CSV table of C-alpha atoms and ligand atoms in Angstrom, one decimal:
chain,number,residue,atom,x,y,z
A,831,MET,CA,102.6,117.1,101.2
A,832,SER,CA,102.4,113.3,100.5
A,833,GLN,CA,99.1,111.8,99.2
A,834,PRO,CA,97.1,109.9,101.8
A,835,ARG,CA,97.1,106.1,101.4
A,836,ASN,CA,93.8,104.7,100.1
A,837,ALA,CA,91.9,101.8,101.6
A,838,LEU,CA,88.7,100.0,100.6
A,839,ILE,CA,86.9,98.0,103.4
A,840,ILE,CA,84.1,95.7,102.2
A,841,GLY,CA,81.6,94.9,105.0
A,842,ALA,CA,82.2,97.8,107.4
A,843,SER,CA,78.8,98.6,109.0
A,844,ARG,CA,79.8,97.4,112.4
A,845,GLY,CA,82.3,95.2,114.3
A,846,ILE,CA,85.9,94.8,113.0
A,847,GLY,CA,85.1,96.3,109.6
A,848,LEU,CA,83.8,99.6,111.1
A,849,GLY,CA,86.6,99.6,113.7
A,850,LEU,CA,89.3,99.1,111.0
A,851,SER,CA,87.8,101.8,108.7
A,852,LYS,CA,87.8,104.3,111.6
A,853,ARG,CA,91.3,103.4,112.7
A,854,LEU,CA,92.7,103.8,109.2
A,855,GLN,CA,90.9,107.1,108.8
A,856,GLN,CA,92.2,108.4,112.1
A,857,GLN,CA,95.7,107.4,111.0
A,858,GLY,CA,95.4,109.6,107.9
A,859,TRP,CA,94.2,107.1,105.3
A,860,ALA,CA,91.5,108.0,102.8
A,861,VAL,CA,88.9,105.3,103.5
A,862,SER,CA,86.1,104.0,101.3
A,863,ALA,CA,83.8,101.5,103.0
A,864,THR,CA,80.8,99.4,102.1
A,865,ARG,CA,77.7,98.5,104.1
A,866,ARG,CA,74.4,97.0,103.3
A,867,GLY,CA,72.2,99.4,105.2
A,868,LEU,CA,72.8,102.8,106.7
A,869,ALA,CA,74.4,101.7,110.0
A,870,GLY,CA,77.9,103.2,110.5
A,871,ALA,CA,77.5,106.1,108.0
A,872,GLU,CA,76.3,108.7,110.4
A,873,GLU,CA,79.0,108.2,113.0
A,874,SER,CA,81.9,108.4,110.5
A,875,PRO,CA,81.0,111.0,107.9
A,876,GLU,CA,84.7,111.4,106.9
A,877,ILE,CA,84.6,107.8,105.4
A,878,LYS,CA,83.2,107.5,101.9
A,879,TRP,CA,80.3,105.0,102.2
A,880,VAL,CA,78.9,102.9,99.4
A,881,THR,CA,76.0,100.5,99.6
A,882,LEU,CA,76.9,96.9,98.7
A,883,ASP,CA,75.5,93.4,99.5
A,884,ILE,CA,78.3,91.1,98.4
A,885,ASN,CA,75.8,88.3,97.8
A,886,ASN,CA,74.3,90.5,95.0
A,887,THR,CA,76.5,89.6,92.1
A,888,GLN,CA,75.2,92.4,89.8
A,889,GLN,CA,75.8,95.0,92.6
A,890,SER,CA,79.3,93.7,93.1
A,891,ILE,CA,80.1,93.9,89.3
A,892,THR,CA,78.6,97.4,89.0
A,893,PHE,CA,80.5,98.6,92.2
A,894,GLY,CA,83.8,97.3,90.7
A,895,GLN,CA,83.2,99.0,87.4
A,896,MET,CA,82.8,102.4,89.2
A,897,LEU,CA,86.3,102.1,90.6
A,898,PRO,CA,89.2,103.7,88.8
A,899,PRO,CA,92.3,101.5,88.1
A,900,GLU,CA,95.1,101.3,90.7
A,901,GLN,CA,93.3,103.5,93.3
A,902,PHE,CA,93.8,101.6,96.5
A,903,ASP,CA,96.8,100.6,98.6
A,904,VAL,CA,94.8,98.1,100.5
A,905,ILE,CA,91.5,96.3,99.9
A,906,VAL,CA,90.1,94.3,102.9
A,907,VAL,CA,87.2,91.9,102.2
A,908,ASN,CA,85.9,91.7,105.7
A,909,ALA,CA,82.2,90.7,105.5
A,910,GLY,CA,81.3,87.5,107.1
A,911,VAL,CA,78.6,85.6,109.1
A,912,TYR,CA,78.7,82.8,111.7
A,913,GLY,CA,76.0,80.6,110.1
A,914,PRO,CA,73.5,78.6,112.1
A,915,GLU,CA,74.0,78.5,115.8
A,916,HIS,CA,73.9,74.6,115.9
A,917,GLN,CA,76.8,74.4,113.4
A,918,SER,CA,75.6,70.9,112.3
A,919,VAL,CA,75.7,69.8,108.7
A,920,ASN,CA,72.8,67.4,109.3
A,921,THR,CA,70.6,69.9,111.0
A,922,ALA,CA,71.3,72.8,108.6
A,923,THR,CA,68.8,73.6,105.8
A,924,VAL,CA,70.1,73.9,102.3
A,925,ASP,CA,69.3,77.6,102.4
A,926,GLU,CA,71.4,78.0,105.6
A,927,LEU,CA,74.4,76.2,104.0
A,928,LEU,CA,74.2,78.2,100.8
A,929,SER,CA,73.8,81.4,102.6
A,930,LEU,CA,76.9,80.7,104.9
A,931,PHE,CA,79.1,79.6,102.0
A,932,MET,CA,78.0,82.4,99.6
A,933,THR,CA,78.7,85.0,102.3
A,934,ASN,CA,82.0,83.7,103.7
A,935,THR,CA,83.5,81.9,100.7
A,936,PHE,CA,82.2,82.6,97.2
A,937,SER,CA,81.0,86.2,97.4
A,938,PRO,CA,84.3,87.5,99.0
A,939,ILE,CA,86.2,86.0,96.1
A,940,ARG,CA,83.7,87.5,93.6
A,941,ILE,CA,83.9,91.0,95.1
A,942,ALA,CA,87.7,90.7,95.2
A,943,GLU,CA,87.9,89.8,91.5
A,944,ALA,CA,85.5,92.7,90.7
A,945,THR,CA,87.7,95.2,92.5
A,946,LEU,CA,91.2,93.9,91.9
A,947,HIS,CA,91.9,96.3,89.0
A,948,ALA,CA,91.5,99.1,91.5
A,949,LEU,CA,94.4,97.8,93.6
A,950,LYS,CA,97.8,99.3,93.1
A,951,ALA,CA,100.4,97.2,91.3
A,952,ASN,CA,103.6,96.3,93.2
A,953,THR,CA,102.7,97.7,96.6
A,954,GLY,CA,98.9,96.8,96.8
A,955,ILE,CA,97.6,94.4,99.4
A,956,LEU,CA,94.4,92.4,99.1
A,957,ALA,CA,93.4,91.0,102.5
A,958,PHE,CA,90.5,88.7,103.5
A,959,THR,CA,89.2,88.5,107.1
A,960,SER,CA,89.6,84.7,107.5
A,961,SER,CA,89.9,82.9,110.9
A,962,LYS,CA,92.4,80.8,112.7
A,963,LEU,CA,89.5,78.3,112.9
A,964,ALA,CA,90.0,77.6,109.2
A,965,SER,CA,93.3,75.8,109.9
A,966,LEU,CA,93.3,72.0,110.7
A,967,ASN,CA,96.5,72.6,112.7
A,968,GLU,CA,95.2,75.5,114.7
A,969,ASN,CA,91.7,74.0,115.1
A,970,PRO,CA,92.4,70.2,115.4
A,971,GLN,CA,89.0,69.5,117.0
A,972,ALA,CA,87.1,71.2,114.2
A,973,ASP,CA,85.3,73.6,116.6
A,974,MET,CA,82.5,75.5,114.9
A,975,PRO,CA,82.7,73.2,111.9
A,976,LEU,CA,80.4,74.9,109.4
A,977,TYR,CA,81.8,78.4,110.0
A,978,SER,CA,85.4,77.0,110.1
A,979,ALA,CA,84.9,75.1,106.9
A,980,SER,CA,83.6,78.2,105.1
A,981,LYS,CA,86.8,80.0,106.0
A,982,SER,CA,89.0,77.0,105.1
A,983,ALA,CA,87.4,77.1,101.6
A,984,LEU,CA,87.9,80.8,101.5
A,985,ASN,CA,91.6,80.4,102.2
A,986,MET,CA,91.9,77.9,99.3
A,987,LEU,CA,90.0,80.1,96.8
A,988,THR,CA,92.1,83.0,98.0
A,989,ARG,CA,95.2,81.1,97.1
A,990,ALA,CA,93.9,80.7,93.6
A,991,LEU,CA,94.2,84.5,93.2
A,992,LEU,CA,97.9,84.4,93.9
A,993,PRO,CA,99.3,83.8,90.4
A,994,GLY,CA,97.6,86.8,88.9
A,995,MET,CA,98.5,89.0,91.9
A,996,GLU,CA,102.1,87.8,91.9
A,997,SER,CA,102.5,88.8,88.3
A,998,ARG,CA,101.4,92.4,89.3
A,999,GLY,CA,103.8,92.3,92.4
A,1000,GLN,CA,100.9,92.5,94.8
A,1001,THR,CA,100.5,90.9,98.2
A,1002,LEU,CA,97.7,88.6,99.4
A,1003,LEU,CA,96.8,88.2,103.1
A,1004,SER,CA,94.4,85.9,105.0
A,1005,LEU,CA,93.9,87.6,108.3
A,1006,HIS,CA,92.9,86.2,111.7
A,1007,PRO,CA,91.6,89.2,113.7
A,1008,GLY,CA,91.7,87.4,117.1
A,1009,TRP,CA,88.6,86.4,119.0
A,1010,VAL,CA,86.9,89.8,119.2
A,1011,GLN,CA,83.9,91.3,121.0
A,1012,THR,CA,81.5,91.8,118.2
A,1013,ASP,CA,78.0,90.6,117.3
A,1014,LEU,CA,79.7,87.6,115.7
A,1015,GLY,CA,82.4,87.0,118.3
A,1016,GLY,CA,80.1,87.5,121.3
A,1017,THR,CA,80.7,89.1,124.7
A,1018,SER,CA,83.0,86.4,126.1
A,1019,ALA,CA,85.7,87.3,123.5
A,1020,PRO,CA,88.9,88.5,125.2
A,1021,LEU,CA,89.7,91.2,122.6
A,1022,THR,CA,88.0,94.5,122.0
A,1023,VAL,CA,87.6,95.8,118.4
A,1024,ALA,CA,90.1,98.5,119.2
A,1025,ASP,CA,92.8,95.9,120.2
A,1026,SER,CA,92.2,93.9,117.1
A,1027,VAL,CA,92.2,96.7,114.6
A,1028,GLN,CA,95.3,98.3,116.1
A,1029,GLY,CA,97.1,95.1,115.3
A,1030,LEU,CA,95.5,94.6,111.9
A,1031,VAL,CA,96.7,98.0,110.8
A,1032,LYS,CA,100.2,97.2,111.8
A,1033,VAL,CA,100.0,94.0,109.8
A,1034,LEU,CA,98.7,95.8,106.7
A,1035,GLU,CA,101.5,98.4,107.0
A,1036,SER,CA,104.3,95.8,107.5
A,1037,TYR,CA,103.3,93.5,104.6
A,1038,LYS,CA,103.4,96.3,102.0
A,1039,GLY,CA,105.5,95.1,99.0
A,1040,LYS,CA,106.2,91.6,100.5
A,1041,GLY,CA,104.4,89.6,97.8
A,1042,GLY,CA,103.1,86.1,98.3
A,1043,HIS,CA,100.1,84.8,100.3
A,1044,HIS,CA,100.4,84.9,104.1
A,1045,PHE,CA,98.1,83.6,106.9
A,1046,VAL,CA,98.7,85.9,109.8
A,1047,ASP,CA,97.0,87.1,113.0
A,1048,TYR,CA,96.4,90.6,114.4
A,1049,ASN,CA,99.6,90.1,116.5
A,1050,MET,CA,101.7,89.5,113.3
A,1051,GLN,CA,102.0,85.8,114.2
A,1052,GLY,CA,102.2,83.6,111.1
A,1053,LEU,CA,99.6,80.8,111.2
A,1054,SER,CA,99.7,77.3,109.9
A,1055,TRP,CA,97.4,76.6,107.0
B,2544,LIG,N1,84.7,88.5,115.9
B,2544,LIG,C1,85.6,87.5,115.9
B,2544,LIG,O1,86.0,86.9,116.9
B,2544,LIG,C2,86.1,87.0,114.6
B,2544,LIG,C3,87.2,86.0,114.6
B,2544,LIG,C4,87.7,85.6,113.4
B,2544,LIG,C5,87.2,86.1,112.2
B,2544,LIG,N2,86.2,87.0,112.2
B,2544,LIG,C6,85.8,87.5,110.9
B,2544,LIG,O2,85.9,88.9,110.9
B,2544,LIG,C7,84.9,89.4,110.0
B,2544,LIG,C8,84.1,90.5,110.7
B,2544,LIG,O3,83.4,89.9,111.8
B,2544,LIG,P1,82.8,90.7,113.0
B,2544,LIG,O4,83.2,90.0,114.2
B,2544,LIG,O5,83.2,92.2,112.9
B,2544,LIG,O6,81.3,90.4,112.8
B,2544,LIG,P2,80.0,91.4,112.8
B,2544,LIG,O7,80.1,92.4,113.9
B,2544,LIG,O8,78.8,90.4,112.8
B,2544,LIG,O9,80.1,92.1,111.4
B,2544,LIG,C9,79.9,91.4,110.2
B,2544,LIG,C10,80.0,92.4,109.0
B,2544,LIG,O10,79.8,91.7,107.8
B,2544,LIG,C11,78.8,92.3,107.1
B,2544,LIG,N3,78.1,91.4,106.1
B,2544,LIG,C12,77.6,90.2,106.4
B,2544,LIG,N4,77.0,89.7,105.3
B,2544,LIG,C13,77.2,90.6,104.3
B,2544,LIG,C14,76.8,90.7,103.0
B,2544,LIG,N5,76.1,89.7,102.4
B,2544,LIG,N6,77.2,91.8,102.2
B,2544,LIG,C15,77.9,92.8,102.8
B,2544,LIG,N7,78.3,92.8,104.1
B,2544,LIG,C16,77.9,91.7,104.9
B,2544,LIG,C17,77.9,92.9,108.1
B,2544,LIG,O11,77.0,93.8,107.5
B,2544,LIG,P3,75.5,94.0,108.1
B,2544,LIG,O12,75.6,95.0,109.2
B,2544,LIG,O13,74.8,94.6,106.9
B,2544,LIG,O14,74.9,92.7,108.5
B,2544,LIG,C18,78.9,93.4,109.1
B,2544,LIG,O15,79.4,94.7,108.7
B,2544,LIG,C19,84.1,88.3,109.5
B,2544,LIG,O16,84.5,87.8,108.3
B,2544,LIG,C20,84.3,87.2,110.6
B,2544,LIG,O17,84.1,85.9,110.1
B,2544,LIG,C21,85.7,87.5,113.3
């Protein structure tokens, strides 16, 4: 019998992260997932849950040190927030700006760096849940500017991981999950979590071994940076 593939999903208490963890587990993957509180753990006991706040640097380092080398086929850094409702640079407090950019931009890179040794060489995929809104071409009016800027900056810092990953033959993805009905996406979103994660799993499976850094949506469409 072949070994199950291993996935680590960072930020999986609800929404897309929880849906993705459950979908992978249902498809036979061994899934480890993180959440800050207890939400999600009870309804998916077959998933290995670890407590982690990605904005807690020491927790992220300790979590990474616990992981054996080359354990995971896929690591998805999914945690994210929308930031202040008004999305205005001038109205936002310094704390709001720092919190948004720590959570969406800097902490995802830190937790990725802390866990990268646990990604398999050659076939491993490191994916970040970015957004189409990060792209000047896809979002020419700069809708939701603070949130979008945090994801643009995430894409750029993600690219900075590429040289090290390429030397190990790994693949880097910046994913757009679609506009999805979650606490963050709201009820007007056209996609259910199930629709989105079904597509995301196909993307993860089809990019295995491809190498490079790709900006791609849940429907496998390549996006312009
Ligand atoms: N929904 C959409 O339409 C959409 C579109 C494009 C991109 N995205 C991106 O997709 C990702 C998931 O979003 P979602 O729609 O599923 O949102 P969601 O339902 O609000 O879930 C956000 C997840 O991020 C976690 N998180 C937030 N801050 C964290 C931190 N400091 N440490 C660890 N985990 C943290 C949350 O955990 P807690 O439960 O502990 O808060 C939760 O599990 C985000 O990166 C988002 O930007 C979403």
